[in-house]
PDB file of C-alpha atoms and ligand atoms in Angstrom:
ATOM      1  CA  MET O   1      85.665 201.444 157.336  1.00 66.00           C
ATOM      2  CA  ASP O   2      83.729 198.351 157.011  1.00 93.00           C
ATOM      3  CA  ARG O   3      84.742 196.114 160.469  1.00 96.00           C
ATOM      4  CA  TYR O   4      83.448 192.747 158.055  1.00 97.00           C
ATOM      5  CA  ARG O   5      84.938 193.173 154.183  1.00 97.00           C
ATOM      6  CA  ARG O   6      87.483 190.458 154.554  1.00 97.00           C
ATOM      7  CA  GLN O   7      85.005 188.100 155.872  1.00 97.00           C
ATOM      8  CA  LYS O   8      82.667 189.120 153.734  1.00 97.00           C
ATOM      9  CA  LEU O   9      85.006 188.628 150.493  1.00 97.00           C
ATOM     10  CA  PHE O  10      83.891 184.419 151.491  1.00 98.00           C
ATOM     11  CA  THR O  11      82.073 183.926 148.913  1.00 97.00           C
ATOM     12  CA  PRO O  12      79.808 181.996 150.671  1.00 97.00           C
ATOM     13  CA  LEU O  13      78.686 184.474 153.241  1.00 97.00           C
ATOM     14  CA  GLY O  14      79.192 187.581 151.036  1.00 97.00           C
ATOM     15  CA  ASP O  15      77.151 190.521 151.930  1.00 97.00           C
ATOM     16  CA  GLY O  16      73.632 188.527 151.977  1.00 98.00           C
ATOM     17  CA  GLY O  17      75.127 185.891 154.233  1.00 98.00           C
ATOM     18  CA  GLN O  18      76.556 189.049 156.921  1.00 97.00           C
ATOM     19  CA  ARG O  19      73.481 190.174 157.063  1.00 97.00           C
ATOM     20  CA  ARG O  20      72.133 187.369 158.269  1.00 98.00           C
ATOM     21  CA  LEU O  21      74.730 187.109 160.631  1.00 98.00           C
ATOM     22  CA  GLN O  22      73.603 190.266 161.526  1.00 97.00           C
ATOM     23  CA  THR O  23      70.105 189.542 162.979  1.00 98.00           C
ATOM     24  CA  GLY O  24      71.546 186.068 163.896  1.00 98.00           C
ATOM     25  CA  LYS O  25      70.390 184.839 168.302  1.00 98.00           C
ATOM     26  CA  ALA O  26      72.992 183.102 169.645  1.00 98.00           C
ATOM     27  CA  LEU O  27      72.749 181.200 173.143  1.00 98.00           C
ATOM     28  CA  VAL O  28      76.608 180.224 174.317  1.00 98.00           C
ATOM     29  CA  VAL O  29      76.437 178.151 177.496  1.00 98.00           C
ATOM     30  CA  GLY O  30      79.280 177.669 179.375  1.00 98.00           C
ATOM     31  CA  CYS O  31      82.085 180.627 179.047  1.00 97.00           C
ATOM     32  CA  GLY O  32      84.828 179.536 180.753  1.00 96.00           C
ATOM     33  CA  ALA O  33      87.652 177.458 177.768  1.00 95.00           C
ATOM     34  CA  LEU O  34      85.166 177.018 174.876  1.00 97.00           C
ATOM     35  CA  GLY O  35      82.615 178.899 175.590  1.00 98.00           C
ATOM     36  CA  GLY O  36      85.032 181.982 176.035  1.00 97.00           C
ATOM     37  CA  THR O  37      86.307 181.558 172.478  1.00 98.00           C
ATOM     38  CA  ILE O  38      83.077 181.131 170.958  1.00 98.00           C
ATOM     39  CA  ALA O  39      81.893 184.118 172.941  1.00 98.00           C
ATOM     40  CA  ASN O  40      84.766 185.595 171.329  1.00 98.00           C
ATOM     41  CA  LEU O  41      84.280 184.161 167.725  1.00 98.00           C
ATOM     42  CA  LEU O  42      80.953 185.186 167.571  1.00 98.00           C
ATOM     43  CA  VAL O  43      81.393 188.773 168.547  1.00 98.00           C
ATOM     44  CA  ARG O  44      83.578 189.309 165.919  1.00 98.00           C
ATOM     45  CA  ALA O  45      81.017 187.942 163.447  1.00 98.00           C
ATOM     46  CA  GLY O  46      79.078 190.120 163.860  1.00 98.00           C
ATOM     47  CA  ILE O  47      76.247 187.923 165.213  1.00 98.00           C
ATOM     48  CA  GLY O  48      73.440 190.002 166.430  1.00 96.00           C
ATOM     49  CA  SER O  49      72.776 189.166 169.404  1.00 98.00           C
ATOM     50  CA  VAL O  50      75.183 186.774 171.383  1.00 98.00           C
ATOM     51  CA  GLY O  51      73.167 185.189 174.795  1.00 98.00           C
ATOM     52  CA  LEU O  52      76.165 183.806 177.771  1.00 98.00           C
ATOM     53  CA  MET O  53      75.282 181.580 180.814  1.00 98.00           C
ATOM     54  CA  ASP O  54      77.347 180.765 183.634  1.00 98.00           C
ATOM     55  CA  HIS O  55      77.392 180.693 186.900  1.00 97.00           C
ATOM     56  CA  ASP O  56      80.858 180.624 187.812  1.00 97.00           C
ATOM     57  CA  ILE O  57      83.868 182.806 188.849  1.00 98.00           C
ATOM     58  CA  VAL O  58      87.502 183.303 187.049  1.00 98.00           C
ATOM     59  CA  GLU O  59      90.214 181.291 189.253  1.00 97.00           C
ATOM     60  CA  VAL O  60      93.733 181.303 188.592  1.00 97.00           C
ATOM     61  CA  VAL O  61      93.454 177.454 187.185  1.00 96.00           C
ATOM     62  CA  ASN O  62      91.196 178.512 184.603  1.00 96.00           C
ATOM     63  CA  LEU O  63      94.144 181.120 183.087  1.00 96.00           C
ATOM     64  CA  HIS O  64      95.972 178.399 181.051  1.00 95.00           C
ATOM     65  CA  ARG O  65      92.719 177.959 178.683  1.00 94.00           C
ATOM     66  CA  GLN O  66      90.038 180.083 179.295  1.00 95.00           C
ATOM     67  CA  LEU O  67      91.876 182.962 176.438  1.00 95.00           C
ATOM     68  CA  LEU O  68      89.339 185.835 177.177  1.00 95.00           C
ATOM     69  CA  PHE O  69      90.311 185.737 180.875  1.00 97.00           C
ATOM     70  CA  ASN O  70      93.025 187.729 182.337  1.00 97.00           C
ATOM     71  CA  GLU O  71      94.739 187.950 186.369  1.00 98.00           C
ATOM     72  CA  ARG O  72      92.530 191.268 186.354  1.00 97.00           C
ATOM     73  CA  ASP O  73      89.411 188.646 186.410  1.00 98.00           C
ATOM     74  CA  LEU O  74      90.171 186.867 189.478  1.00 98.00           C
ATOM     75  CA  GLY O  75      87.102 186.706 191.100  1.00 98.00           C
ATOM     76  CA  ARG O  76      84.522 188.216 189.093  1.00 98.00           C
ATOM     77  CA  ARG O  77      82.099 186.478 187.718  1.00 98.00           C
ATOM     78  CA  LYS O  78      82.797 185.048 183.552  1.00 98.00           C
ATOM     79  CA  VAL O  79      79.572 186.466 182.131  1.00 98.00           C
ATOM     80  CA  ASP O  80      80.694 190.147 183.868  1.00 98.00           C
ATOM     81  CA  ALA O  81      84.603 189.577 182.744  1.00 98.00           C
ATOM     82  CA  ALA O  82      83.371 188.249 179.155  1.00 98.00           C
ATOM     83  CA  ARG O  83      80.342 191.112 178.228  1.00 98.00           C
ATOM     84  CA  ASP O  84      83.187 193.734 179.326  1.00 98.00           C
ATOM     85  CA  ILE O  85      86.242 192.459 176.305  1.00 97.00           C
ATOM     86  CA  LEU O  86      83.621 191.705 173.795  1.00 98.00           C
ATOM     87  CA  LEU O  87      82.551 195.233 174.433  1.00 98.00           C
ATOM     88  CA  ALA O  88      85.942 196.846 173.943  1.00 97.00           C
ATOM     89  CA  ALA O  89      86.324 194.476 171.139  1.00 97.00           C
ATOM     90  CA  ASP O  90      83.010 195.701 169.741  1.00 97.00           C
ATOM     91  CA  SER O  91      80.668 198.285 171.312  1.00 97.00           C
ATOM     92  CA  ARG O  92      77.885 197.874 169.462  1.00 96.00           C
ATOM     93  CA  ALA O  93      77.794 194.531 170.257  1.00 98.00           C
ATOM     94  CA  ASP O  94      74.325 192.904 171.941  1.00 98.00           C
ATOM     95  CA  ILE O  95      75.724 191.101 174.942  1.00 98.00           C
ATOM     96  CA  GLU O  96      73.523 189.396 177.324  1.00 98.00           C
ATOM     97  CA  THR O  97      74.531 188.046 180.137  1.00 98.00           C
ATOM     98  CA  PHE O  98      72.811 185.427 182.189  1.00 98.00           C
ATOM     99  CA  PRO O  99      74.829 184.781 185.385  1.00 98.00           C
ATOM    100  CA  TYR O 100      72.962 181.178 185.903  1.00 96.00           C
ATOM    101  CA  ARG O 101      73.609 177.286 185.208  1.00 97.00           C
ATOM    102  CA  PHE O 102      71.670 175.977 182.964  1.00 98.00           C
ATOM    103  CA  ASP O 103      69.088 173.898 184.628  1.00 97.00           C
ATOM    104  CA  GLU O 104      65.056 173.545 184.037  1.00 97.00           C
ATOM    105  CA  SER O 105      64.183 176.535 185.238  1.00 98.00           C
ATOM    106  CA  THR O 106      66.689 178.608 182.817  1.00 98.00           C
ATOM    107  CA  ALA O 107      66.626 176.937 180.336  1.00 98.00           C
ATOM    108  CA  PRO O 108      63.126 178.214 178.156  1.00 98.00           C
ATOM    109  CA  LEU O 109      65.592 180.788 177.829  1.00 98.00           C
ATOM    110  CA  LEU O 110      66.817 179.016 174.283  1.00 98.00           C
ATOM    111  CA  SER O 111      62.662 179.982 173.542  1.00 98.00           C
ATOM    112  CA  ARG O 112      64.532 183.934 172.458  1.00 98.00           C
ATOM    113  CA  PHE O 113      67.572 182.446 170.383  1.00 98.00           C
ATOM    114  CA  ASP O 114      68.070 180.643 166.718  1.00 98.00           C
ATOM    115  CA  LEU O 115      70.507 178.728 167.656  1.00 98.00           C
ATOM    116  CA  LEU O 116      71.830 177.151 171.601  1.00 98.00           C
ATOM    117  CA  ILE O 117      76.448 176.379 171.481  1.00 98.00           C
ATOM    118  CA  ASP O 118      77.499 174.114 173.673  1.00 98.00           C
ATOM    119  CA  GLY O 119      80.749 175.276 175.887  1.00 98.00           C
ATOM    120  CA  THR O 120      80.270 173.102 179.194  1.00 96.00           C
ATOM    121  CA  ASP O 121      82.423 170.519 180.548  1.00 92.00           C
ATOM    122  CA  ASN O 122      79.563 168.174 181.979  1.00 92.00           C
ATOM    123  CA  PHE O 123      77.335 165.658 180.139  1.00 93.00           C
ATOM    124  CA  PRO O 124      73.928 166.586 182.578  1.00 94.00           C
ATOM    125  CA  THR O 125      74.211 170.235 181.414  1.00 96.00           C
ATOM    126  CA  ARG O 126      74.528 168.888 177.505  1.00 96.00           C
ATOM    127  CA  PHE O 127      71.759 166.280 178.108  1.00 96.00           C
ATOM    128  CA  LEU O 128      69.635 169.135 178.989  1.00 97.00           C
ATOM    129  CA  MET O 129      70.604 171.228 176.195  1.00 98.00           C
ATOM    130  CA  ASN O 130      69.739 168.334 173.625  1.00 98.00           C
ATOM    131  CA  ARG O 131      66.726 167.425 175.676  1.00 97.00           C
ATOM    132  CA  THR O 132      65.799 171.346 175.337  1.00 98.00           C
ATOM    133  CA  ALA O 133      66.943 172.304 171.488  1.00 98.00           C
ATOM    134  CA  ILE O 134      64.207 169.209 170.470  1.00 98.00           C
ATOM    135  CA  ARG O 135      61.492 171.047 172.939  1.00 97.00           C
ATOM    136  CA  TYR O 136      61.875 173.858 171.180  1.00 98.00           C
ATOM    137  CA  GLY O 137      62.936 173.247 167.345  1.00 98.00           C
ATOM    138  CA  LYS O 138      66.631 175.253 167.524  1.00 98.00           C
ATOM    139  CA  PRO O 139      70.049 174.241 166.203  1.00 98.00           C
ATOM    140  CA  PHE O 140      72.062 172.615 168.571  1.00 98.00           C
ATOM    141  CA  ILE O 141      76.390 172.515 168.388  1.00 98.00           C
ATOM    142  CA  THR O 142      77.827 170.241 171.075  1.00 98.00           C
ATOM    143  CA  ALA O 143      80.879 169.528 171.744  1.00 98.00           C
ATOM    144  CA  GLY O 144      83.748 168.887 174.391  1.00 96.00           C
ATOM    145  CA  VAL O 145      87.311 168.187 175.295  1.00 97.00           C
ATOM    146  CA  ARG O 146      88.957 166.442 177.056  1.00 96.00           C
ATOM    147  CA  GLY O 147      92.713 165.509 177.162  1.00 97.00           C
ATOM    148  CA  SER O 148      94.504 166.068 173.604  1.00 98.00           C
ATOM    149  CA  SER O 149      91.208 165.130 172.151  1.00 98.00           C
ATOM    150  CA  GLY O 150      87.531 166.609 170.844  1.00 98.00           C
ATOM    151  CA  GLN O 151      84.840 165.833 169.682  1.00 97.00           C
ATOM    152  CA  ILE O 152      81.835 167.836 167.980  1.00 98.00           C
ATOM    153  CA  PHE O 153      78.251 167.208 166.833  1.00 98.00           C
ATOM    154  CA  THR O 154      75.467 169.558 165.201  1.00 98.00           C
ATOM    155  CA  VAL O 155      71.833 168.401 165.992  1.00 98.00           C
ATOM    156  CA  PHE O 156      68.497 169.686 163.705  1.00 98.00           C
ATOM    157  CA  PRO O 157      66.004 168.735 165.445  1.00 97.00           C
ATOM    158  CA  GLY O 158      63.279 166.203 163.525  1.00 93.00           C
ATOM    159  CA  GLN O 159      66.375 166.189 160.804  1.00 95.00           C
ATOM    160  CA  THR O 160      69.683 163.919 161.942  1.00 96.00           C
ATOM    161  CA  PRO O 161      69.977 162.550 165.239  1.00 96.00           C
ATOM    162  CA  CYS O 162      70.035 163.799 168.420  1.00 97.00           C
ATOM    163  CA  LEU O 163      73.453 163.954 171.192  1.00 96.00           C
ATOM    164  CA  ALA O 164      71.642 160.610 173.229  1.00 95.00           C
ATOM    165  CA  CYS O 165      70.872 158.903 169.924  1.00 95.00           C
ATOM    166  CA  LEU O 166      74.279 159.282 170.117  1.00 92.00           C
ATOM    167  CA  ILE O 167      75.392 158.242 173.785  1.00 90.00           C
ATOM    168  CA  PRO O 168      73.315 156.940 176.547  1.00 83.00           C
ATOM    169  CA  PRO O 169      72.268 160.553 178.139  1.00 80.00           C
ATOM    170  CA  THR O 170      73.084 160.190 182.134  1.00 76.00           C
ATOM    171  CA  ASP O 171      72.703 162.488 185.014  1.00 73.00           C
ATOM    172  CA  GLU O 172      76.762 161.374 186.208  1.00 73.00           C
ATOM    173  CA  GLY O 173      78.979 164.408 186.276  1.00 67.00           C
ATOM    174  CA  HIS O 174      82.955 163.500 185.088  1.00 60.00           C
ATOM    175  CA  GLY O 175      84.110 162.923 188.232  1.00 60.00           C
ATOM    176  CA  GLY O 176      86.156 165.554 189.200  1.00 75.00           C
ATOM    177  CA  GLU O 177      88.691 167.679 187.676  1.00 83.00           C
ATOM    178  CA  PHE O 178      90.334 166.052 184.287  1.00 90.00           C
ATOM    179  CA  PRO O 179      93.478 166.856 182.009  1.00 95.00           C
ATOM    180  CA  ILE O 180      93.014 169.302 179.046  1.00 95.00           C
ATOM    181  CA  LEU O 181      96.343 169.932 176.779  1.00 96.00           C
ATOM    182  CA  SER O 182      94.539 174.058 176.071  1.00 96.00           C
ATOM    183  CA  PRO O 183      95.222 174.298 171.808  1.00 97.00           C
ATOM    184  CA  ILE O 184      92.651 171.640 171.769  1.00 98.00           C
ATOM    185  CA  VAL O 185      89.689 173.879 173.578  1.00 97.00           C
ATOM    186  CA  GLN O 186      91.148 176.327 170.587  1.00 97.00           C
ATOM    187  CA  VAL O 187      90.370 173.955 167.733  1.00 98.00           C
ATOM    188  CA  ILE O 188      87.274 172.229 168.788  1.00 98.00           C
ATOM    189  CA  ALA O 189      85.419 175.587 169.916  1.00 98.00           C
ATOM    190  CA  ALA O 190      86.612 177.053 166.011  1.00 98.00           C
ATOM    191  CA  ILE O 191      85.009 174.687 164.474  1.00 98.00           C
ATOM    192  CA  GLU O 192      81.391 174.999 166.479  1.00 98.00           C
ATOM    193  CA  VAL O 193      81.538 178.848 165.590  1.00 98.00           C
ATOM    194  CA  SER O 194      82.209 177.406 161.931  1.00 98.00           C
ATOM    195  CA  GLU O 195      79.326 175.962 162.112  1.00 98.00           C
ATOM    196  CA  ALA O 196      77.161 178.844 163.939  1.00 98.00           C
ATOM    197  CA  ILE O 197      78.438 181.183 160.747  1.00 98.00           C
ATOM    198  CA  LYS O 198      76.699 178.538 158.155  1.00 98.00           C
ATOM    199  CA  ILE O 199      73.339 178.131 159.869  1.00 98.00           C
ATOM    200  CA  LEU O 200      72.580 181.631 160.898  1.00 98.00           C
ATOM    201  CA  SER O 201      73.625 182.675 157.463  1.00 98.00           C
ATOM    202  CA  GLY O 202      71.430 180.410 156.048  1.00 97.00           C
ATOM    203  CA  ASN O 203      73.508 177.553 155.019  1.00 98.00           C
ATOM    204  CA  GLU O 204      73.194 175.193 156.629  1.00 97.00           C
ATOM    205  CA  ASN O 205      74.027 172.464 153.903  1.00 97.00           C
ATOM    206  CA  ALA O 206      77.489 173.174 154.774  1.00 98.00           C
ATOM    207  CA  VAL O 207      76.915 172.103 157.674  1.00 98.00           C
ATOM    208  CA  ASN O 208      78.683 168.943 159.221  1.00 97.00           C
ATOM    209  CA  ARG O 209      76.361 166.269 159.670  1.00 96.00           C
ATOM    210  CA  SER O 210      79.047 162.916 161.165  1.00 97.00           C
ATOM    211  CA  LEU O 211      80.625 163.059 164.883  1.00 97.00           C
ATOM    212  CA  LEU O 212      84.220 164.590 164.228  1.00 98.00           C
ATOM    213  CA  VAL O 213      86.753 163.712 166.790  1.00 98.00           C
ATOM    214  CA  VAL O 214      90.160 165.622 166.646  1.00 98.00           C
ATOM    215  CA  ASP O 215      93.119 164.511 168.648  1.00 98.00           C
ATOM    216  CA  LEU O 216      95.925 166.820 168.431  1.00 98.00           C
ATOM    217  CA  TRP O 217      98.564 163.938 170.639  1.00 98.00           C
ATOM    218  CA  THR O 218      97.692 161.050 167.922  1.00 98.00           C
ATOM    219  CA  ASN O 219      97.465 163.348 165.286  1.00 98.00           C
ATOM    220  CA  LYS O 220      94.193 162.119 164.073  1.00 98.00           C
ATOM    221  CA  ILE O 221      91.200 163.578 163.056  1.00 98.00           C
ATOM    222  CA  SER O 222      88.150 161.070 162.064  1.00 98.00           C
ATOM    223  CA  SER O 223      84.373 161.604 161.101  1.00 97.00           C
ATOM    224  CA  LEU O 224      81.907 159.199 162.644  1.00 96.00           C
ATOM    225  CA  GLU O 225      78.723 158.778 160.791  1.00 95.00           C
ATOM    226  CA  PHE O 226      75.612 158.190 162.985  1.00 92.00           C
ATOM    227  CA  VAL O 227      72.322 157.126 162.617  1.00 93.00           C
ATOM    228  CA  ARG O 228      68.566 158.324 164.495  1.00 92.00           C
ATOM    229  CA  ASN O 229      67.689 155.514 167.518  1.00 92.00           C
ATOM    230  CA  GLU O 230      64.107 155.184 166.403  1.00 90.00           C
ATOM    231  CA  ASN O 231      63.892 153.902 170.333  1.00 91.00           C
ATOM    232  CA  CYS O 232      65.791 157.352 171.432  1.00 94.00           C
ATOM    233  CA  SER O 233      64.440 158.485 174.334  1.00 92.00           C
ATOM    234  CA  VAL O 234      65.070 162.313 173.635  1.00 95.00           C
ATOM    235  CA  CYS O 235      63.837 162.469 170.260  1.00 94.00           C
ATOM    236  CA  GLY O 236      62.675 159.190 168.764  1.00 89.00           C
ATOM    237  CA  GLY O 237      58.935 160.418 168.755  1.00 62.00           C
ATOM    238  CA  SER O 238      59.721 163.756 167.194  1.00 51.00           C
ATOM    239  CA  LEU O 239      61.186 163.012 163.874  1.00 48.00           C
TER     240      LEU O 239
HETATM  241 ZN1  LIG R   1      67.650 161.110 169.821  1.00 52.29          ZN
END
């Protein structure tokens, strides 16, 4: 039986797109709410190699939105629990785990992957991911959720604005716990994976080039156009 038969029936992918997916390598930073769902969808779609980076352990307060984990995973490293669950879904999957923070010392791991995907919950990490993606010339799918709303944007180094063109970089965190309505996490993670599938299957032209904002409580979806900041401290000199 062909595991990917229904996916290959989707014409823009087809046999060729699926073959390309199966050679693609994606690094997911953050293996919680966004990252766990991203990893789950990537592995089940047949992405050739998936790297998971997260230093955290599973806590009970995670379980309302982090759908990869169950009570039996409490106290385990998130990347270890995720790997077990994903290998149960596909025993042939290539899943590499990095139980670290994404920081200046671990960022160069990106050089081994084709694509960087944001599953984090804070801006300092996100801005470091943005700088790293620009440095290595790798596409970067960035997203964030808060309350009932989420945003997603894809950076193509040398082609599009970067995250720092949209928002001034900050080293400050989010200042503690913030509210999350769990369904928005799944919506935004699913959109991130759709964009990843487009890129890794050779369909980059289908990727949304604007900032997409979704709010599940006010029922609004908007698309905001941005232009590159020519004085951007991150990508200004690289385009
Ligand atoms: Zn920029």
